[in-house]
Amino acid sequence: MSLRLDPREHAPLFLRLLVSLVAGLAALLLVAIPVMAAGANPFEAYLLMAQGAFGSMFALSETLNRATPLILTGLAAAVAFRARLWNIGAEGQLYMGALAAVMVGSGFLQLPAPLAIPAIMLAGFLAGGLMMVIPAMLKQRFGADEVVITLLLNFVVILFIQMLIEGPLKDPLAMGWPQSVPLVAEARFDKLIPRLRMHWGLIVGLVAALILWLMVKRTVLGFEIKAVGENKAAARFAGIPVDATMLKVALISGGLAGLAGVSEVAGVKGYLSADLSPGFGYSGIVVAMLAGLSPIGSVLAAIFIAAVFVGADSMSRATGISNYLADLVVALSLLCVLVGGFFLRFRLRWQSRQEA
Amino acid sequence: MTDPAILLSLDNITKRFGALVANDAISLDLRESEILALLGENGAGKTTLMNILFGHYVQDEGLVRVRSNGGDMNSLPPGSPGAALAAGVGMVHQHFTLAENLSGLDNIRLGTEPLLSLGRRAMARTRIKSIIAESGLEVDLDRRVADLTVGEKQRIEILKALYRDARVLILDEPTAVLTPQEAEGLFVVLRRLAANGLGVIFISHKLGEVLAVSHRIMVLRGGKKAGELTAAQADRRAIADLMVGKAVAEVTRTPGSIGKALLEFDDVCLGKPSTRTALSHVSFKLRAGEIVALAGISGNGQTTIAALLSGLAVPDSGTLRLDGQPMTRTSPRRLVEAGFARMPEDRQHDGVVGTMSVAENIAIEDVRSPELSRFGFLNRNAMQTRAQSAIAAYDVRCPGPDAEARLLSGGNVQKLILARVLEREPRIILANQPTRGLDIGAQAEVHRRILAARDRGAAVLVISEDLDELFALADRFLVIHAGEVVEAGPADALDRATIGLLMAGQSHTTEPLAQ
């Protein structure tokens, strides 16, 4: 008997969903090993995690609150990766979006809420988008590698933000904490349910996912992005403006990451600080990969990852196991999904070897 | 007279790729001093069979046996190119496997000697010289391979095999890259080598050269042996029918009515002179209702002419005129809108997006037209309808409009591209290697479509390395050499030899030919 691989012609939708699901479960199984090593019962630990993430209205709200920026950064990564534009800079774009929101929404413009919120969202989208358009242009003009540029820009942006919140943007009323002046009340996102942290940013994320899904399936732009991503030479030959399409992708991708920053400032914190994002930009890459770059899938993947983090916090409080476990689950799910992608492309078959 | 000894025998070779049976119980014997042609359409299994023989693939069933020096037939272990080499099997691939930055001499020696080998270079040179003298494979051993012509590189490849004491030489489509004269030179060498005892397997899909050089012809079709005959018994028609399995309808060409000039190249220059892609002072006209052939050895500037006509490049100097008006700022989209139909040279790479559907690939050139989209939203129904009628009209064999284009065979990809570009009744058609890699049936179909477009009044430029194809289609010939285009005149007044000389860069004014 020998094992052989046959390429698949087509992977049906249920199989793709199944692979993501099995990958998630496999990751949980693998993480059970260190949980046992730490002296806890993995079933109990996972039960506590699930309760911590979904067990009450409060827990659910915390999970969705955590998922909100992940949906947006996940979409940012998904739309770019579909076009083979490797945006690793969502973290920096998120901070730029947050910065733009604070600049526009902290009293510099006196606008009523129906205008102030669109204004900070537009400013955040454009600021984040610009942070990705520039690397995309550098790539087109000079062949500069966007992975390196976007990755390194993250650090540049964060240092720049630190400089601003220690200097010109520093809130004089914050008792010395390095944080910016706050957004005016008109520019804040309302809570979805009183006394729960869940806010309108979630709706923004869901709407963005729907729009993106529509764009991918139904629009000329989605068609052109797909062509450019899958075969640049054929797209160019067929008359699709490859460079312009790439810049649009860059703007959308960076813009979505920028919106994640707006949402965190306007919906959660109210001001800009250097700890606004615990790596939402990087986690967005994991979200997009788990989702197989699907916009709707990104929403589900973002909720899964948020649940792991929120659940791990409460499990950690109950069992004493470190909440680093969450990182382990997320990292292993990504690895499992990558392995699963192999099974989407190939079919394994046992074959008896005939002797000649 | 006794039969010469059998050098190589393949016994019931079967190879499957998934559901596809690429070789189905094929047996073959090759004798000393024999040139055996292996003939078949693309996908018939020729290359698979040779790759099994040379150990690149492992057969599912069957045996490969090679005669040892002692005269026994030993079976080769499957999947071992090293064993094939050691047993005296040499292979010259269609795409050469040479180190471009080494000299010919070093390429031939490469891999045959230990790392530290003082004085062996001189010994190798002496031996190669004597092989050259014996075989007539003249080549400068000290030049870098990168600076050699394609024909010379091929000679290096053959020398490489002979230097390793090959007694069986396999050549995979050796004439695809040669001028007619170079091909004739190769045949002389092959006859000479065979006379000295070498067994040669010659893979080809060109009937003419197979009849010219081989002693015996084996035809493969759909992975099976379709027939075997001696060159003396064979005639073109019979072999063509064997290859295709049914009688092939010949494409007939009626003289067209030539109209006014639609497109004009006026003193066009592009690129750094003396590079392989440069054009220098190219002038010619394409007229309505006329098929113009651009003949030339590949790498003499054809790709640049194709790029200009595809909208991917603009001239450095000189003008392109459409209907007498200079065209400025061309782009693929502008050309499509101006009525150009463009068939790319590499249809898999430039012609289709493999992971997009047949319907999407048919729509890709004018997806922004009002027919296919409105306010930025796709009209999927219109795309589907167009794809369905294109699939029917152009006989694109595929599971349906939603099938991914990568699942289509080369011939069907070309039919898809024809459907995409010809349905809009283009005025100017660029057909770049329109039938490269296609089987005879698909070739005839493509030729019929191009001729029909001409009869409708389109101006057509056909670029091809296959002179038979050009003669089958063209009303008039242009020949390109080193970036310069010369007018060779009406096709009726030309023969292969004249074109061949022009392709090699000899102008027919300085070198008059016998009429």
PDB file of C-alpha atoms in Angstrom, chain B residues 204-411:
ATOM      1  CA  SER B 204       7.950  15.097 -33.265  1.00  0.00           C
ATOM      2  CA  HIS B 205       4.550  16.152 -34.430  1.00  0.00           C
ATOM      3  CA  LYS B 206       5.734  17.482 -37.774  1.00  0.00           C
ATOM      4  CA  LEU B 207       5.052  14.991 -40.512  1.00  0.00           C
ATOM      5  CA  GLY B 208       7.409  16.353 -43.125  1.00  0.00           C
ATOM      6  CA  GLU B 209      10.598  16.062 -41.128  1.00  0.00           C
ATOM      7  CA  VAL B 210       9.638  12.693 -39.745  1.00  0.00           C
ATOM      8  CA  LEU B 211       9.307  11.325 -43.252  1.00  0.00           C
ATOM      9  CA  ALA B 212      12.593  12.952 -44.215  1.00  0.00           C
ATOM     10  CA  VAL B 213      14.807  11.579 -41.489  1.00  0.00           C
ATOM     11  CA  SER B 214      13.426   8.420 -39.928  1.00  0.00           C
ATOM     12  CA  HIS B 215      13.617   4.763 -40.899  1.00  0.00           C
ATOM     13  CA  ARG B 216      10.595   3.682 -38.965  1.00  0.00           C
ATOM     14  CA  ILE B 217       7.624   5.587 -37.622  1.00  0.00           C
ATOM     15  CA  MET B 218       5.544   4.753 -34.609  1.00  0.00           C
ATOM     16  CA  VAL B 219       2.357   6.695 -34.093  1.00  0.00           C
ATOM     17  CA  LEU B 220       0.826   7.174 -30.661  1.00  0.00           C
ATOM     18  CA  ARG B 221      -2.709   8.302 -30.112  1.00  0.00           C
ATOM     19  CA  GLY B 222      -4.456   8.803 -26.792  1.00  0.00           C
ATOM     20  CA  GLY B 223      -1.759   6.859 -24.957  1.00  0.00           C
ATOM     21  CA  LYS B 224      -1.958   3.836 -27.215  1.00  0.00           C
ATOM     22  CA  LYS B 225       0.145   2.645 -30.101  1.00  0.00           C
ATOM     23  CA  ALA B 226      -1.948   3.615 -33.118  1.00  0.00           C
ATOM     24  CA  GLY B 227       0.308   2.142 -35.759  1.00  0.00           C
ATOM     25  CA  GLU B 228       3.830   1.424 -36.818  1.00  0.00           C
ATOM     26  CA  LEU B 229       5.202   1.650 -40.326  1.00  0.00           C
ATOM     27  CA  THR B 230       8.444   2.033 -42.182  1.00  0.00           C
ATOM     28  CA  ALA B 231       9.179   5.388 -43.696  1.00  0.00           C
ATOM     29  CA  ALA B 232       9.139   3.828 -47.125  1.00  0.00           C
ATOM     30  CA  GLN B 233       5.521   2.705 -46.767  1.00  0.00           C
ATOM     31  CA  ALA B 234       4.300   5.901 -45.205  1.00  0.00           C
ATOM     32  CA  ASP B 235       2.578   8.834 -46.778  1.00  0.00           C
ATOM     33  CA  ARG B 236       1.526  12.051 -45.101  1.00  0.00           C
ATOM     34  CA  ARG B 237      -2.168  11.536 -45.401  1.00  0.00           C
ATOM     35  CA  ALA B 238      -2.106   8.046 -43.904  1.00  0.00           C
ATOM     36  CA  ILE B 239       0.013   9.155 -40.956  1.00  0.00           C
ATOM     37  CA  ALA B 240      -2.138  12.205 -40.267  1.00  0.00           C
ATOM     38  CA  ASP B 241      -5.216  10.013 -40.151  1.00  0.00           C
ATOM     39  CA  LEU B 242      -3.440   7.601 -37.812  1.00  0.00           C
ATOM     40  CA  MET B 243      -2.456  10.451 -35.494  1.00  0.00           C
ATOM     41  CA  VAL B 244      -5.925  11.904 -35.269  1.00  0.00           C
ATOM     42  CA  GLY B 245      -7.846   8.679 -35.552  1.00  0.00           C
ATOM     43  CA  LYS B 246     -10.217  10.088 -38.112  1.00  0.00           C
ATOM     44  CA  ALA B 247      -9.918  11.714 -41.475  1.00  0.00           C
ATOM     45  CA  VAL B 248      -8.787  15.315 -41.053  1.00  0.00           C
ATOM     46  CA  ALA B 249     -10.642  17.871 -43.102  1.00  0.00           C
ATOM     47  CA  GLU B 250      -8.044  20.043 -44.779  1.00  0.00           C
ATOM     48  CA  VAL B 251      -8.489  23.748 -44.396  1.00  0.00           C
ATOM     49  CA  THR B 252      -8.818  25.294 -47.808  1.00  0.00           C
ATOM     50  CA  ARG B 253      -7.802  28.815 -48.475  1.00  0.00           C
ATOM     51  CA  THR B 254      -9.483  30.886 -51.101  1.00  0.00           C
ATOM     52  CA  PRO B 255      -7.851  34.076 -52.286  1.00  0.00           C
ATOM     53  CA  GLY B 256      -9.304  37.042 -50.450  1.00  0.00           C
ATOM     54  CA  SER B 257     -10.119  40.516 -51.620  1.00  0.00           C
ATOM     55  CA  ILE B 258      -7.599  42.892 -50.193  1.00  0.00           C
ATOM     56  CA  GLY B 259      -8.777  46.322 -49.126  1.00  0.00           C
ATOM     57  CA  LYS B 260      -7.145  49.439 -47.786  1.00  0.00           C
ATOM     58  CA  ALA B 261      -4.408  49.588 -45.189  1.00  0.00           C
ATOM     59  CA  LEU B 262      -5.863  49.502 -41.672  1.00  0.00           C
ATOM     60  CA  LEU B 263      -2.734  49.480 -39.567  1.00  0.00           C
ATOM     61  CA  GLU B 264       0.660  50.841 -40.395  1.00  0.00           C
ATOM     62  CA  PHE B 265       4.023  50.573 -38.668  1.00  0.00           C
ATOM     63  CA  ASP B 266       6.084  53.560 -39.734  1.00  0.00           C
ATOM     64  CA  ASP B 267       9.785  53.472 -38.879  1.00  0.00           C
ATOM     65  CA  VAL B 268       9.141  51.986 -35.440  1.00  0.00           C
ATOM     66  CA  CYS B 269      12.091  51.549 -33.084  1.00  0.00           C
ATOM     67  CA  LEU B 270      11.896  50.101 -29.609  1.00  0.00           C
ATOM     68  CA  GLY B 271      14.420  48.866 -27.086  1.00  0.00           C
ATOM     69  CA  LYS B 272      18.172  48.925 -26.864  1.00  0.00           C
ATOM     70  CA  PRO B 273      19.642  47.952 -30.249  1.00  0.00           C
ATOM     71  CA  SER B 274      21.193  44.477 -30.504  1.00  0.00           C
ATOM     72  CA  THR B 275      19.175  43.062 -27.606  1.00  0.00           C
ATOM     73  CA  ARG B 276      16.951  40.131 -28.373  1.00  0.00           C
ATOM     74  CA  THR B 277      13.767  42.135 -28.097  1.00  0.00           C
ATOM     75  CA  ALA B 278      14.751  45.333 -29.918  1.00  0.00           C
ATOM     76  CA  LEU B 279      13.076  46.578 -33.071  1.00  0.00           C
ATOM     77  CA  SER B 280      14.901  48.847 -35.467  1.00  0.00           C
ATOM     78  CA  HIS B 281      13.145  50.922 -38.089  1.00  0.00           C
ATOM     79  CA  VAL B 282      10.274  48.576 -38.685  1.00  0.00           C
ATOM     80  CA  SER B 283       7.786  49.593 -41.341  1.00  0.00           C
ATOM     81  CA  PHE B 284       4.928  47.548 -42.757  1.00  0.00           C
ATOM     82  CA  LYS B 285       1.218  47.711 -43.411  1.00  0.00           C
ATOM     83  CA  LEU B 286      -1.642  45.414 -42.571  1.00  0.00           C
ATOM     84  CA  ARG B 287      -4.505  45.637 -45.048  1.00  0.00           C
ATOM     85  CA  ALA B 288      -8.139  44.681 -44.735  1.00  0.00           C
ATOM     86  CA  GLY B 289      -8.904  41.166 -45.903  1.00  0.00           C
ATOM     87  CA  GLU B 290      -5.276  40.056 -45.830  1.00  0.00           C
ATOM     88  CA  ILE B 291      -3.340  37.625 -43.672  1.00  0.00           C
ATOM     89  CA  VAL B 292       0.267  38.634 -43.234  1.00  0.00           C
ATOM     90  CA  ALA B 293       2.774  36.133 -41.879  1.00  0.00           C
ATOM     91  CA  LEU B 294       5.641  37.254 -39.686  1.00  0.00           C
ATOM     92  CA  ALA B 295       8.268  34.545 -40.034  1.00  0.00           C
ATOM     93  CA  GLY B 296      11.433  34.437 -37.998  1.00  0.00           C
ATOM     94  CA  ILE B 297      13.490  32.436 -35.571  1.00  0.00           C
ATOM     95  CA  SER B 298      12.191  33.043 -32.089  1.00  0.00           C
ATOM     96  CA  GLY B 299      13.924  35.812 -30.200  1.00  0.00           C
ATOM     97  CA  ASN B 300      14.389  38.207 -33.106  1.00  0.00           C
ATOM     98  CA  GLY B 301      11.882  40.828 -32.016  1.00  0.00           C
ATOM     99  CA  GLN B 302       8.574  39.055 -32.629  1.00  0.00           C
ATOM    100  CA  THR B 303       7.605  39.419 -28.975  1.00  0.00           C
ATOM    101  CA  THR B 304       8.089  43.183 -29.235  1.00  0.00           C
ATOM    102  CA  ILE B 305       5.903  43.480 -32.311  1.00  0.00           C
ATOM    103  CA  ALA B 306       3.306  41.415 -30.473  1.00  0.00           C
ATOM    104  CA  ALA B 307       3.631  43.652 -27.407  1.00  0.00           C
ATOM    105  CA  LEU B 308       3.050  46.736 -29.546  1.00  0.00           C
ATOM    106  CA  LEU B 309      -0.036  45.194 -31.131  1.00  0.00           C
ATOM    107  CA  SER B 310      -1.279  44.060 -27.725  1.00  0.00           C
ATOM    108  CA  GLY B 311      -0.966  47.506 -26.194  1.00  0.00           C
ATOM    109  CA  LEU B 312       1.662  46.395 -23.717  1.00  0.00           C
ATOM    110  CA  ALA B 313       4.400  48.566 -25.235  1.00  0.00           C
ATOM    111  CA  VAL B 314       4.706  51.843 -27.076  1.00  0.00           C
ATOM    112  CA  PRO B 315       7.378  52.705 -29.658  1.00  0.00           C
ATOM    113  CA  ASP B 316      10.466  54.649 -28.605  1.00  0.00           C
ATOM    114  CA  SER B 317      10.324  56.361 -31.966  1.00  0.00           C
ATOM    115  CA  GLY B 318       8.246  56.024 -35.085  1.00  0.00           C
ATOM    116  CA  THR B 319       4.485  55.795 -35.359  1.00  0.00           C
ATOM    117  CA  LEU B 320       1.703  53.262 -35.400  1.00  0.00           C
ATOM    118  CA  ARG B 321      -1.201  54.412 -37.542  1.00  0.00           C
ATOM    119  CA  LEU B 322      -4.716  53.093 -37.397  1.00  0.00           C
ATOM    120  CA  ASP B 323      -6.789  54.157 -40.428  1.00  0.00           C
ATOM    121  CA  GLY B 324      -4.093  56.704 -41.178  1.00  0.00           C
ATOM    122  CA  GLN B 325      -4.379  58.322 -37.744  1.00  0.00           C
ATOM    123  CA  PRO B 326      -1.365  58.075 -35.425  1.00  0.00           C
ATOM    124  CA  MET B 327      -2.144  56.096 -32.292  1.00  0.00           C
ATOM    125  CA  THR B 328      -0.851  57.697 -29.140  1.00  0.00           C
ATOM    126  CA  ARG B 329      -0.967  56.302 -25.637  1.00  0.00           C
ATOM    127  CA  THR B 330      -2.002  52.772 -26.554  1.00  0.00           C
ATOM    128  CA  SER B 331      -3.030  50.374 -23.818  1.00  0.00           C
ATOM    129  CA  PRO B 332      -4.605  46.934 -23.959  1.00  0.00           C
ATOM    130  CA  ARG B 333      -8.019  48.379 -23.169  1.00  0.00           C
ATOM    131  CA  ARG B 334      -7.754  51.128 -25.789  1.00  0.00           C
ATOM    132  CA  LEU B 335      -6.755  48.617 -28.450  1.00  0.00           C
ATOM    133  CA  VAL B 336      -9.644  46.326 -27.556  1.00  0.00           C
ATOM    134  CA  GLU B 337     -11.990  49.282 -27.827  1.00  0.00           C
ATOM    135  CA  ALA B 338     -10.448  50.212 -31.186  1.00  0.00           C
ATOM    136  CA  GLY B 339     -11.309  46.773 -32.568  1.00  0.00           C
ATOM    137  CA  PHE B 340      -8.126  44.775 -32.015  1.00  0.00           C
ATOM    138  CA  ALA B 341      -8.268  41.065 -31.334  1.00  0.00           C
ATOM    139  CA  ARG B 342      -5.171  39.757 -29.601  1.00  0.00           C
ATOM    140  CA  MET B 343      -4.148  36.143 -29.111  1.00  0.00           C
ATOM    141  CA  PRO B 344      -1.224  35.971 -26.712  1.00  0.00           C
ATOM    142  CA  GLU B 345       1.828  33.844 -27.385  1.00  0.00           C
ATOM    143  CA  ASP B 346       1.653  32.120 -24.014  1.00  0.00           C
ATOM    144  CA  ARG B 347      -2.070  31.528 -23.768  1.00  0.00           C
ATOM    145  CA  GLN B 348      -1.990  29.825 -20.374  1.00  0.00           C
ATOM    146  CA  HIS B 349       0.061  32.579 -18.785  1.00  0.00           C
ATOM    147  CA  ASP B 350      -1.246  35.720 -20.502  1.00  0.00           C
ATOM    148  CA  GLY B 351      -4.503  34.553 -21.987  1.00  0.00           C
ATOM    149  CA  VAL B 352      -6.544  33.296 -19.087  1.00  0.00           C
ATOM    150  CA  VAL B 353      -6.776  33.595 -15.327  1.00  0.00           C
ATOM    151  CA  GLY B 354      -6.727  29.916 -14.426  1.00  0.00           C
ATOM    152  CA  THR B 355      -8.706  30.196 -11.218  1.00  0.00           C
ATOM    153  CA  MET B 356     -11.474  32.276 -12.787  1.00  0.00           C
ATOM    154  CA  SER B 357     -14.358  30.662 -14.593  1.00  0.00           C
ATOM    155  CA  VAL B 358     -14.773  30.209 -18.319  1.00  0.00           C
ATOM    156  CA  ALA B 359     -17.516  32.845 -18.281  1.00  0.00           C
ATOM    157  CA  GLU B 360     -15.296  35.319 -16.431  1.00  0.00           C
ATOM    158  CA  ASN B 361     -12.412  34.709 -18.790  1.00  0.00           C
ATOM    159  CA  ILE B 362     -14.642  35.326 -21.795  1.00  0.00           C
ATOM    160  CA  ALA B 363     -15.850  38.595 -20.246  1.00  0.00           C
ATOM    161  CA  ILE B 364     -12.507  39.821 -18.972  1.00  0.00           C
ATOM    162  CA  GLU B 365     -11.600  42.162 -21.841  1.00  0.00           C
ATOM    163  CA  ASP B 366     -14.775  44.216 -21.795  1.00  0.00           C
ATOM    164  CA  VAL B 367     -16.188  43.654 -18.353  1.00  0.00           C
ATOM    165  CA  ARG B 368     -16.746  47.401 -18.054  1.00  0.00           C
ATOM    166  CA  SER B 369     -18.944  47.543 -21.157  1.00  0.00           C
ATOM    167  CA  PRO B 370     -22.638  48.379 -20.628  1.00  0.00           C
ATOM    168  CA  GLU B 371     -23.495  44.879 -21.805  1.00  0.00           C
ATOM    169  CA  LEU B 372     -21.683  43.227 -18.910  1.00  0.00           C
ATOM    170  CA  SER B 373     -21.914  45.694 -16.058  1.00  0.00           C
ATOM    171  CA  ARG B 374     -23.835  48.686 -14.865  1.00  0.00           C
ATOM    172  CA  PHE B 375     -22.862  51.209 -12.179  1.00  0.00           C
ATOM    173  CA  GLY B 376     -19.912  49.000 -11.270  1.00  0.00           C
ATOM    174  CA  PHE B 377     -22.041  45.926 -10.663  1.00  0.00           C
ATOM    175  CA  LEU B 378     -21.543  42.853 -12.794  1.00  0.00           C
ATOM    176  CA  ASN B 379     -24.357  41.541 -14.917  1.00  0.00           C
ATOM    177  CA  ARG B 380     -23.728  37.876 -14.183  1.00  0.00           C
ATOM    178  CA  ASN B 381     -26.643  36.781 -16.326  1.00  0.00           C
ATOM    179  CA  ALA B 382     -25.249  38.510 -19.384  1.00  0.00           C
ATOM    180  CA  MET B 383     -21.828  36.961 -18.710  1.00  0.00           C
ATOM    181  CA  GLN B 384     -23.431  33.552 -18.422  1.00  0.00           C
ATOM    182  CA  THR B 385     -25.427  33.952 -21.618  1.00  0.00           C
ATOM    183  CA  ARG B 386     -22.430  35.126 -23.555  1.00  0.00           C
ATOM    184  CA  ALA B 387     -20.353  32.234 -22.225  1.00  0.00           C
ATOM    185  CA  GLN B 388     -22.990  29.676 -23.126  1.00  0.00           C
ATOM    186  CA  SER B 389     -23.256  30.856 -26.706  1.00  0.00           C
ATOM    187  CA  ALA B 390     -19.446  31.078 -26.999  1.00  0.00           C
ATOM    188  CA  ILE B 391     -19.025  27.548 -25.691  1.00  0.00           C
ATOM    189  CA  ALA B 392     -21.520  26.296 -28.251  1.00  0.00           C
ATOM    190  CA  ALA B 393     -20.283  28.346 -31.194  1.00  0.00           C
ATOM    191  CA  TYR B 394     -16.589  27.688 -30.661  1.00  0.00           C
ATOM    192  CA  ASP B 395     -16.938  24.150 -29.364  1.00  0.00           C
ATOM    193  CA  VAL B 396     -15.068  24.881 -26.109  1.00  0.00           C
ATOM    194  CA  ARG B 397     -15.008  21.530 -24.327  1.00  0.00           C
ATOM    195  CA  CYS B 398     -15.589  22.258 -20.655  1.00  0.00           C
ATOM    196  CA  PRO B 399     -17.968  21.225 -17.896  1.00  0.00           C
ATOM    197  CA  GLY B 400     -19.792  24.535 -18.261  1.00  0.00           C
ATOM    198  CA  PRO B 401     -19.475  28.329 -17.984  1.00  0.00           C
ATOM    199  CA  ASP B 402     -18.621  28.086 -14.280  1.00  0.00           C
ATOM    200  CA  ALA B 403     -15.709  25.654 -14.691  1.00  0.00           C
ATOM    201  CA  GLU B 404     -12.332  27.097 -13.841  1.00  0.00           C
ATOM    202  CA  ALA B 405     -10.236  27.858 -16.907  1.00  0.00           C
ATOM    203  CA  ARG B 406      -7.250  25.957 -15.541  1.00  0.00           C
ATOM    204  CA  LEU B 407      -9.152  22.706 -16.075  1.00  0.00           C
ATOM    205  CA  LEU B 408      -9.275  23.280 -19.841  1.00  0.00           C
ATOM    206  CA  SER B 409      -6.807  21.718 -22.249  1.00  0.00           C
ATOM    207  CA  GLY B 410      -4.567  23.988 -24.330  1.00  0.00           C
ATOM    208  CA  GLY B 411      -6.769  23.640 -27.389  1.00  0.00           C
TER     209      GLY B 411
END
